[in-house]
Coordinates of C-alpha atoms and ligand atoms in Angstrom, one line a residue:
M1 CA 0.6 49.4 109.9
H2 CA -1.1 50.8 106.8
K3 CA -4.4 52.2 105.8
R4 CA -6.2 49.4 103.9
I5 CA -6.1 49.9 100.1
R6 CA -8.9 49.5 97.7
F7 CA -8.6 47.3 94.6
I8 CA -9.9 48.1 91.2
L9 CA -9.7 45.8 88.2
A10 CA -7.0 46.8 85.9
A11 CA -4.5 45.6 83.4
F12 CA -0.7 45.7 83.3
N13 CA 2.0 45.3 80.8
L14 CA 5.1 43.5 82.0
L15 CA 8.8 44.2 81.7
Y16 CA 11.2 41.8 83.3
S17 CA 14.4 43.5 82.6
A18 CA 16.0 42.4 85.9
A19 CA 15.2 38.7 86.0
A20 CA 18.1 37.5 84.0
E21 CA 20.7 39.4 85.9
L22 CA 19.2 38.1 89.3
V23 CA 19.2 34.5 88.3
S24 CA 22.8 34.7 87.0
R25 CA 24.3 36.1 90.1
N26 CA 26.9 33.7 91.8
S27 CA 27.9 33.1 95.3
S28 CA 30.8 35.3 96.1
Y29 CA 29.4 38.7 95.7
S30 CA 29.3 40.9 98.7
L31 CA 28.3 44.4 99.6
H32 CA 28.2 46.3 102.8
G33 CA 29.5 43.3 104.8
A34 CA 26.9 41.0 103.4
K35 CA 27.9 37.5 102.5
R36 CA 26.3 35.5 99.9
M37 CA 26.3 31.8 101.0
Q38 CA 24.6 28.8 99.8
G39 CA 20.8 29.0 100.4
G40 CA 20.7 32.8 100.9
L41 CA 22.2 36.1 101.5
H42 CA 23.0 37.2 105.0
L43 CA 23.7 40.7 106.1
P44 CA 24.2 42.3 109.5
L45 CA 21.6 44.7 110.8
S46 CA 22.6 47.9 112.5
R47 CA 20.9 49.1 115.6
R48 CA 19.8 52.7 115.8
L49 CA 19.2 54.4 119.1
I50 CA 16.4 57.0 119.2
P51 CA 15.1 58.9 122.2
K52 CA 12.0 57.4 123.9
R53 CA 8.7 58.8 123.1
I54 CA 7.9 62.1 124.6
A55 CA 4.7 60.6 126.1
L56 CA 6.7 58.3 128.4
N57 CA 8.7 61.2 129.7
A58 CA 5.6 63.3 130.3
D59 CA 4.1 60.3 132.1
T60 CA 6.9 60.0 134.6
G61 CA 8.0 63.6 134.4
V62 CA 11.6 62.6 135.2
A63 CA 13.6 61.2 132.4
G64 CA 15.2 63.6 130.0
L65 CA 15.1 62.9 126.3
G66 CA 18.0 60.8 125.2
D67 CA 18.5 59.1 128.6
F68 CA 16.8 55.9 127.5
F69 CA 16.5 54.5 124.1
D70 CA 14.1 52.9 121.8
V71 CA 15.6 50.7 119.2
T72 CA 15.1 50.4 115.5
Y73 CA 16.9 48.1 113.2
S74 CA 18.2 49.1 109.8
V75 CA 20.0 47.7 106.8
L76 CA 22.1 49.5 104.2
I77 CA 20.6 49.7 100.8
D78 CA 22.2 51.2 97.7
I79 CA 20.0 53.4 95.4
G80 CA 21.4 54.9 92.2
G81 CA 24.9 54.6 93.8
T82 CA 24.1 56.2 97.1
T83 CA 24.3 54.0 100.3
L84 CA 21.3 54.7 102.6
P85 CA 20.4 53.2 105.9
V86 CA 16.8 52.2 105.9
V87 CA 14.5 50.9 108.7
L88 CA 13.6 47.3 108.3
D89 CA 9.8 47.1 108.5
T90 CA 7.8 43.8 108.2
G91 CA 4.7 45.8 109.0
S92 CA 4.6 47.8 105.8
S93 CA 5.2 47.1 102.1
D94 CA 6.9 50.2 100.6
L95 CA 10.4 51.4 100.1
W96 CA 11.0 55.1 100.5
V97 CA 14.0 57.4 101.1
L98 CA 14.3 61.0 102.0
S99 CA 15.1 63.0 98.9
N100 CA 17.7 65.8 99.0
T101 CA 14.9 68.1 97.9
C102 CA 13.2 67.6 101.3
Q103 CA 13.3 70.7 103.4
G104 CA 11.6 71.5 106.7
T105 CA 11.7 68.2 108.6
C106 CA 14.8 67.1 106.7
S107 CA 16.9 70.1 107.7
S108 CA 17.5 68.5 111.1
A109 CA 18.2 65.0 109.5
N110 CA 21.7 63.8 110.3
T111 CA 21.7 61.2 107.6
T112 CA 22.4 60.7 103.9
L113 CA 19.7 62.1 101.7
Y114 CA 18.9 60.5 98.3
P115 CA 20.1 62.7 95.4
P116 CA 17.5 62.1 92.7
N117 CA 19.9 62.5 89.7
T118 CA 19.2 59.1 88.4
F119 CA 15.6 59.0 89.6
H120 CA 13.0 58.3 86.9
D121 CA 10.1 60.3 88.1
M122 CA 6.7 58.7 87.3
G123 CA 4.9 61.9 88.2
L124 CA 2.8 60.0 90.7
D125 CA 2.3 61.2 94.3
A126 CA 2.5 58.8 97.1
T127 CA 1.3 59.2 100.6
I128 CA 2.2 56.4 102.9
V129 CA 0.5 56.2 106.3
Y130 CA 1.8 54.4 109.4
G131 CA 0.6 53.7 112.8
D132 CA -2.8 53.3 114.4
S133 CA -5.6 55.8 115.2
K134 CA -3.5 57.3 118.0
T135 CA -0.1 57.3 116.6
G136 CA -0.5 58.0 112.9
T137 CA 2.4 59.4 110.8
Y138 CA 2.9 59.9 107.1
A139 CA 5.5 60.2 104.4
R140 CA 4.7 62.1 101.2
G141 CA 6.7 62.2 98.0
I142 CA 7.0 61.1 94.4
I143 CA 7.0 57.5 92.9
G144 CA 9.8 56.7 90.5
Y145 CA 12.5 54.0 89.9
D146 CA 16.2 53.7 90.1
A147 CA 18.7 50.9 90.5
V148 CA 18.2 49.4 94.0
S149 CA 20.7 47.0 95.5
L150 CA 20.5 45.1 98.8
A151 CA 23.4 42.7 99.7
G152 CA 24.6 42.6 96.1
L153 CA 21.2 41.8 94.6
T154 CA 20.2 44.5 92.2
L155 CA 16.9 45.4 90.5
Q156 CA 17.6 48.0 87.9
D157 CA 14.2 49.5 87.8
Q158 CA 12.8 49.2 91.3
Y159 CA 9.9 51.5 92.2
F160 CA 10.1 53.5 95.4
A161 CA 9.1 56.9 96.8
A162 CA 11.5 59.9 97.0
I163 CA 10.0 61.6 100.1
N164 CA 10.1 65.3 100.7
D165 CA 7.7 65.6 103.6
T166 CA 7.2 63.3 106.6
N167 CA 6.5 63.3 110.3
T168 CA 7.7 59.7 111.0
S169 CA 10.5 59.3 113.5
V170 CA 12.8 58.1 110.7
V171 CA 14.7 61.4 110.7
Q172 CA 15.4 61.1 114.5
T173 CA 16.7 57.5 114.1
R174 CA 19.4 58.8 111.7
C175 CA 18.0 56.5 109.0
S176 CA 17.2 57.7 105.4
G177 CA 13.9 55.8 104.9
I178 CA 11.9 52.7 105.4
F179 CA 12.2 49.4 103.8
G180 CA 8.9 47.6 103.9
L181 CA 9.0 43.8 103.6
G182 CA 5.3 43.0 103.6
F183 CA 3.1 41.7 100.8
P184 CA 2.6 43.5 97.5
L185 CA -1.2 44.0 98.0
N186 CA -0.4 46.3 101.0
S187 CA 2.0 48.5 99.0
V188 CA 0.8 52.0 98.3
I189 CA 3.4 52.3 95.5
W190 CA 2.3 49.1 93.8
T191 CA -1.4 50.3 94.1
D192 CA -0.7 53.7 92.7
M193 CA 1.2 52.3 89.8
F194 CA -1.5 49.7 89.2
L195 CA -4.3 52.2 89.2
N196 CA -2.4 54.6 87.0
Q197 CA -1.8 51.8 84.4
R198 CA -5.5 50.9 84.5
Q199 CA -6.4 54.5 83.7
Q200 CA -4.0 54.5 80.8
K201 CA -4.9 51.2 79.3
R202 CA -8.5 50.9 80.1
R203 CA -8.6 47.2 80.2
T204 CA -10.1 44.7 82.5
T205 CA -8.0 42.8 84.8
T206 CA -7.4 39.2 85.6
S207 CA -5.9 37.9 88.8
S208 CA -2.9 36.8 86.7
A209 CA -2.3 40.4 85.6
I210 CA -2.3 41.5 89.3
I211 CA 0.1 38.8 90.2
S212 CA 2.5 39.3 87.3
S213 CA 2.5 43.0 88.1
F214 CA 4.2 42.1 91.4
G215 CA 7.3 41.3 89.3
V216 CA 7.2 44.9 87.9
S217 CA 6.1 47.3 90.6
G218 CA 6.1 45.1 93.7
P219 CA 8.2 45.7 96.8
F220 CA 11.9 44.8 96.5
I221 CA 12.0 41.3 98.2
P222 CA 8.5 39.9 96.9
R223 CA 9.6 41.2 93.5
L224 CA 12.8 39.3 93.7
A225 CA 10.9 36.3 94.8
S226 CA 8.2 36.5 92.1
L227 CA 11.0 36.9 89.4
G228 CA 12.5 33.7 90.7
G229 CA 15.6 35.4 91.9
L230 CA 15.7 33.9 95.3
A231 CA 16.7 30.3 96.2
S232 CA 13.6 30.2 98.4
P233 CA 10.9 33.0 98.5
M234 CA 11.7 34.1 101.9
F235 CA 13.7 36.1 104.4
A236 CA 14.6 35.6 108.0
I237 CA 15.3 38.2 110.8
A238 CA 17.3 37.6 114.0
L239 CA 17.6 40.6 116.3
Q240 CA 19.4 40.4 119.6
R241 CA 19.9 37.4 122.0
D242 CA 20.7 35.0 119.2
T243 CA 21.9 32.2 121.3
I244 CA 22.5 30.1 118.2
E245 CA 25.2 32.5 117.2
I246 CA 24.2 33.6 113.9
G247 CA 25.3 37.2 113.6
G248 CA 26.8 38.7 116.7
N249 CA 24.8 41.0 118.9
E250 CA 23.1 43.1 116.4
G251 CA 21.2 40.7 114.4
M252 CA 20.9 39.6 110.9
L253 CA 18.7 39.7 107.9
S254 CA 18.9 36.6 105.7
I255 CA 17.4 36.7 102.2
G256 CA 16.4 33.6 100.2
G257 CA 17.0 31.1 103.0
L258 CA 17.4 30.5 106.7
P259 CA 20.6 31.7 108.5
P260 CA 23.4 29.3 108.4
G261 CA 23.1 26.4 110.8
V262 CA 19.4 26.8 111.4
Q263 CA 17.3 23.8 110.4
N264 CA 13.8 24.3 109.0
E265 CA 12.5 21.6 111.3
S266 CA 13.6 23.4 114.4
L267 CA 11.1 26.2 113.6
T268 CA 7.4 26.3 114.4
W269 CA 5.6 27.2 111.1
V270 CA 2.2 28.8 111.1
P271 CA 0.1 30.0 108.2
V272 CA -0.3 33.7 107.4
R273 CA -3.9 35.0 107.6
K274 CA -5.5 35.5 104.2
Y275 CA -8.3 38.1 103.7
T276 CA -11.3 37.4 101.8
L277 CA -13.4 39.8 99.8
Q278 CA -15.8 40.2 102.6
Q279 CA -12.8 41.3 104.7
D280 CA -11.8 43.8 102.0
G281 CA -8.8 41.7 101.3
L282 CA -9.0 41.7 97.5
T283 CA -10.9 42.7 94.4
Q284 CA -14.1 41.5 92.9
D285 CA -12.1 38.8 91.1
T286 CA -13.6 35.6 92.4
S287 CA -10.7 33.4 91.1
L288 CA -8.6 34.8 93.9
E289 CA -10.7 34.1 96.9
A290 CA -8.3 35.1 99.7
Y291 CA -4.8 36.6 99.8
P292 CA -2.3 37.6 102.5
I293 CA -1.7 41.3 103.0
A294 CA 0.4 41.4 106.1
W295 CA 2.6 39.2 108.1
E296 CA -0.2 38.2 110.4
I297 CA -0.3 34.8 112.2
P298 CA -2.7 32.9 114.5
V299 CA -2.1 33.1 118.2
D300 CA -3.4 30.3 120.4
D301 CA -3.4 32.3 123.7
V302 CA -1.4 34.9 125.7
F303 CA 0.1 34.2 129.1
L304 CA 1.6 36.4 131.8
D305 CA 3.8 34.5 134.3
G306 CA 2.2 31.3 133.3
V307 CA -1.4 32.4 133.7
K308 CA -3.6 32.4 130.7
L309 CA -5.0 36.0 130.0
P310 CA -8.6 36.6 129.3
R311 CA -9.6 37.5 125.7
S312 CA -10.4 41.1 124.9
Q313 CA -14.1 41.9 125.3
L314 CA -13.8 44.9 122.8
S315 CA -13.8 42.9 119.6
S316 CA -16.0 40.2 118.2
S317 CA -15.3 36.7 119.4
N318 CA -15.8 35.6 115.8
I319 CA -12.5 37.2 114.9
S320 CA -9.8 34.5 115.5
L321 CA -6.9 35.7 117.6
S322 CA -3.9 36.8 115.6
A323 CA -0.8 39.0 115.7
L324 CA 1.2 41.0 113.3
I325 CA 4.9 40.3 113.4
D326 CA 6.4 43.8 113.1
T327 CA 10.1 44.7 113.1
G328 CA 9.1 48.4 112.7
N329 CA 7.4 48.5 116.1
S330 CA 9.5 49.1 119.1
L331 CA 6.8 47.8 121.5
I332 CA 4.2 45.1 122.0
R333 CA 0.9 46.5 121.2
G334 CA -2.4 44.8 122.2
P335 CA -6.1 45.3 123.0
P336 CA -6.7 48.1 125.5
D337 CA -8.5 46.0 128.0
V338 CA -6.0 43.2 128.0
I339 CA -3.1 45.7 128.2
S340 CA -4.8 47.3 131.2
Y341 CA -5.4 43.8 132.8
I342 CA -1.7 43.1 132.4
Q343 CA -0.6 46.4 133.9
N344 CA -2.9 45.7 136.9
M345 CA -1.3 42.2 137.4
L346 CA 2.1 43.9 137.4
G347 CA 0.9 46.2 140.1
G348 CA 0.5 49.4 138.1
P349 CA 2.4 51.2 135.3
H350 CA 5.7 51.1 137.4
F351 CA 7.1 48.1 139.2
A352 CA 10.4 46.8 140.6
C353 CA 12.8 46.0 137.8
S354 CA 14.3 43.0 139.7
I355 CA 11.1 41.0 139.7
S356 CA 11.1 39.3 136.2
H357 CA 7.9 38.9 134.4
T358 CA 7.3 36.6 131.4
L359 CA 4.7 37.5 128.8
A360 CA 4.3 34.6 126.4
F361 CA 2.5 34.1 123.2
Q362 CA 1.5 30.5 122.4
I363 CA 1.8 30.1 118.6
G364 CA 1.4 26.8 116.8
G365 CA 1.1 25.0 120.1
R366 CA 4.4 26.3 121.4
M367 CA 5.2 29.0 123.9
F368 CA 7.2 32.0 122.7
P369 CA 8.1 34.1 125.7
V370 CA 9.2 37.7 125.6
D371 CA 12.7 37.7 127.3
P372 CA 12.1 39.4 130.7
R373 CA 15.0 41.7 129.9
D374 CA 13.2 42.9 126.7
F375 CA 9.8 43.2 128.5
I376 CA 10.8 46.1 130.6
N377 CA 12.3 49.5 130.4
Q378 CA 13.8 51.7 133.1
V379 CA 11.6 54.7 133.7
R380 CA 13.9 56.9 135.8
S381 CA 17.3 58.0 134.9
G382 CA 20.1 56.8 137.3
N383 CA 17.8 54.4 139.0
A384 CA 17.8 50.8 137.9
Q385 CA 15.0 50.0 140.4
V386 CA 11.8 51.2 138.8
C387 CA 10.6 49.8 135.5
G388 CA 7.6 49.9 133.0
A389 CA 6.5 47.3 130.6
N390 CA 7.3 47.7 126.8
L391 CA 3.5 47.6 126.2
A392 CA 1.0 49.9 124.4
Q393 CA -2.6 49.8 123.6
T394 CA -3.7 49.7 120.0
D395 CA -6.9 49.7 118.0
V396 CA -9.1 46.5 118.2
P397 CA -10.1 44.7 115.0
V398 CA -13.7 45.2 113.7
L399 CA -15.5 42.6 111.8
G400 CA -16.4 44.0 108.3
G401 CA -14.6 47.2 109.2
G402 CA -12.3 47.0 106.3
G403 CA -9.2 47.0 108.5
Y404 CA -6.7 44.5 109.7
L405 CA -8.0 41.6 111.9
Y406 CA -5.1 41.3 114.3
S407 CA -5.3 42.2 117.9
W408 CA -1.6 42.1 118.8
S409 CA 1.4 43.7 117.1
L410 CA 4.5 41.9 118.2
G411 CA 7.4 44.3 117.8
D412 CA 11.2 44.3 118.7
P413 CA 10.8 43.2 122.3
F414 CA 9.2 39.9 121.1
L415 CA 11.6 39.6 118.1
K416 CA 14.7 40.0 120.2
G417 CA 13.9 36.6 121.6
V418 CA 12.9 34.8 118.5
L419 CA 14.3 34.0 115.1
A420 CA 11.5 34.7 112.6
A421 CA 11.4 33.4 109.1
F422 CA 8.9 35.0 106.6
Y423 CA 8.0 32.7 103.7
Y424 CA 6.0 34.4 101.0
G425 CA 5.1 31.1 99.2
S426 CA 4.1 31.0 95.6
F427 CA 2.4 34.1 94.2
T428 CA 0.8 32.0 91.5
E429 CA 0.0 28.8 93.3
L430 CA -1.1 30.2 96.6
S431 CA -3.1 27.2 97.7
Q432 CA -0.3 24.7 97.0
D433 CA 2.6 26.9 98.5
P434 CA 0.9 29.2 101.0
P435 CA 2.7 32.0 102.9
R436 CA 3.8 31.1 106.4
I437 CA 6.0 32.3 109.2
G438 CA 8.5 30.1 111.2
L439 CA 9.5 31.0 114.7
L440 CA 12.4 29.7 116.8
S441 CA 12.7 30.9 120.4
T442 CA 16.1 32.0 121.4
V443 CA 15.3 33.1 125.0
P444 CA 17.6 31.4 127.4
S445 CA 16.0 29.4 130.2
D446 CA 17.7 31.5 132.8
A447 CA 16.6 34.8 131.3
G448 CA 14.9 35.9 134.6
Q449 CA 18.0 35.3 136.6
R450 CA 20.1 37.1 134.0
L451 CA 17.7 40.1 134.4
E452 CA 18.1 40.0 138.2
D453 CA 21.9 39.9 137.8
A454 CA 21.9 42.8 135.4
I455 CA 19.6 44.9 137.8
S456 CA 21.8 44.3 140.8
A457 CA 24.9 45.1 138.8
A458 CA 23.4 48.3 137.5
S459 CA 22.2 49.3 141.0
E460 CA 25.5 48.8 142.5
E461 CA 27.1 50.9 139.8
Q462 CA 24.4 53.4 139.8
Y463 CA 24.1 52.7 136.1
D464 CA 21.2 53.1 133.9
L465 CA 20.1 49.7 132.4
P466 CA 21.0 50.8 128.8
G467 CA 24.5 51.6 130.2
Ligands
NAG501 C1 31.4 35.0 90.5 O1 31.4 36.4 90.7 C2 32.8 36.9 91.1 C3 32.6 38.3 91.5 O2 31.7 39.0 90.7 C4 33.6 36.7 89.8 O3 35.0 37.2 90.0 C5 33.7 35.2 89.5 O4 34.3 35.0 88.3 C6 32.3 34.7 89.3 N1 32.3 33.2 89.2 C7 31.6 32.6 88.4 C8 31.8 31.1 88.4 O5 30.8 33.1 87.6
NAG502 C1 25.6 63.3 113.2 O1 25.9 61.9 113.3 C2 27.4 61.7 113.6 C3 27.6 60.2 113.6 O2 26.9 59.6 112.6 C4 27.7 62.4 114.9 O3 29.1 62.2 115.0 C5 27.4 63.8 114.8 O4 27.7 64.4 116.0 C6 25.9 64.1 114.5 N1 25.6 65.4 114.3 C7 24.6 66.1 114.9 C8 24.4 67.5 114.6 O5 23.8 65.4 115.6
NAG503 C1 1.7 63.5 111.6 O1 0.8 64.2 110.9 C2 -0.6 63.8 110.9 C3 -1.4 64.5 109.9 O2 -1.1 65.9 110.1 C4 -1.1 63.9 112.3 O3 -2.4 63.4 112.5 C5 -0.2 63.1 113.3 O4 -0.6 63.2 114.6 C6 1.3 63.6 113.1 N1 2.1 62.6 113.9 C7 3.1 63.0 114.6 C8 3.9 62.0 115.3 O5 3.5 64.2 114.6
NAG504 C1 8.0 67.8 97.1 O1 8.2 67.6 95.7 C2 7.2 68.0 94.9 C3 7.5 67.6 93.5 O2 8.9 68.1 93.2 C4 6.8 69.5 95.0 O3 5.7 69.7 94.2 C5 6.5 69.7 96.5 O4 6.3 71.1 96.6 C6 7.6 69.3 97.3 N1 7.3 69.5 98.7 C7 8.2 70.0 99.7 C8 7.6 70.1 101.0 O5 9.3 70.3 99.4
NAG505 C1 9.8 23.6 106.7 O1 9.3 22.3 107.2 C2 7.9 22.3 107.4 C3 7.5 21.0 108.1 O2 8.6 20.1 108.0 C4 7.3 22.4 106.0 O3 5.9 22.3 106.0 C5 7.6 23.7 105.4 O4 7.2 23.8 104.1 C6 9.1 24.0 105.4 N1 9.3 25.3 105.2 C7 10.0 25.8 104.2 C8 10.2 27.2 104.1 O5 10.6 25.1 103.5
NAG506 C1 -20.6 35.2 115.2 O1 -20.8 34.0 114.7 C2 -22.1 33.4 115.1 C3 -22.2 32.0 114.6 O2 -21.7 31.8 113.3 C4 -23.2 34.2 114.5 O3 -24.4 33.8 114.9 C5 -23.0 35.6 115.0 O4 -24.0 36.5 114.4 C6 -21.7 36.2 114.7 N1 -21.5 37.4 115.3 C7 -21.0 38.5 114.6 C8 -20.8 39.8 115.5 O5 -20.8 38.5 113.5

């Protein structure tokens, strides 16, 4: 989650040096195990294990760091000839990597650092902020460009930030940076570049200048899409539990199309929220009335074990219920009062692991359950009996507050049980081809039984659940 950015009218000159190369690529190129197939590129995700938050351990006072694991998902990206694992983040819109000039925090980094030999420094600072009011982190560095490749798709002059100061958990995950897959308007790098150009050119801006700048300084995938380099302006992510067998156990990122064998009609498609001027979504430019800024979709209602949960009393009922779909979030975050309500229904912060609970989000009229196995985490080392829920409280939306309007952030526990397709739509003809998200549940109908089996197996063997 980012701090909301401000928009100022500006002008931009365009350079499309990469477009021709992109469009001319053919179907047999592969990099880092990625396969280019008809209708898209498909590459495996790698799972990174990081120690649980210290807060959880302080809460229980028992588990040592490293006994249990949070999970982040990463892909390999190539920048200036260096291969770097980066965290896949649909909740932000910037690409950054740790520079080898980074000291302090980076001295403990057990990962490849980016050598900025081929970095074209723009002399612009970037500070990218993550999290909510309680869990804020930052990454600071310099904006520049270099050749960036993902799955054999290369953009020669892709802007990103070479970071030399951060307190994000990226260093602990043994990743080298974050790969934001959100919309250009939410990109700190795009905004900084745009404002800088405006100062230099002193021109007024049209919405078309804003939109065409996406093809220059936009984030990697939206930029590819806006340059016409993708068969379809979309990507899809499948984390674990992909019962439709699309990428082994670790998941897959597909760019430019759905994963092989998945039919569009089998997904439930819902529109992405657009923000109006009143909601601080975009500029004074009235020709663009509303624009998407995050992968945020409407939620009909939320259910626990089949019972509809009350709506939060902490935010205006005039804000329609919505959720951010966020691969960069290892939990399910929601309104404090509703999260407390769920904890009470579960009988407190800790409960028996063997009793399966199903938290489900009704989206587009269909139920999307969190797999009971992904809903819980074991709180005590060597004891597969006591569990907690993978839930956390987050800030509530405020009408006219200039922030996001979503109440829920659905992270990896949700995404492990769903195939999610993120469709940018048309950047120029937004109303004719609007952005949307398609979801397909992959939670097996006997998930609760599978949880109980896993618990009893783990208990007999004295194993931890992650084991
Ligand atoms: C496709 O790309 C491969 C590898 O780059 C190349 O060997 C092949 O000749 C290309 N085929 C066509 C039809 O361009
Ligand atoms: C660094 O990571 C490698 C595996 O990627 C591991 O073998 C090694 O022990 C790690 N070193 C430290 C100091 O954690
Ligand atoms: C990161 O730094 C910011 C600013 O100093 C601070 O507010 C935040 O709590 C820090 N976060 C962590 C996880 O250390
Ligand atoms: C980061 O890089 C910038 C520009 O090279 C430099 O001014 C700054 O001191 C560096 N910060 C750290 C913490 O190394
Ligand atoms: C998938 O199908 C739905 C309904 O059939 C359609 O509205 C949507 O545009 C399609 N999505 C994509 C990405 O083609
Ligand atoms: C909510 O909407 C109603 C009806 O449009 C309006 O009367 C009320 O003032 C709104 N409340 C807030 C907090 O905006």
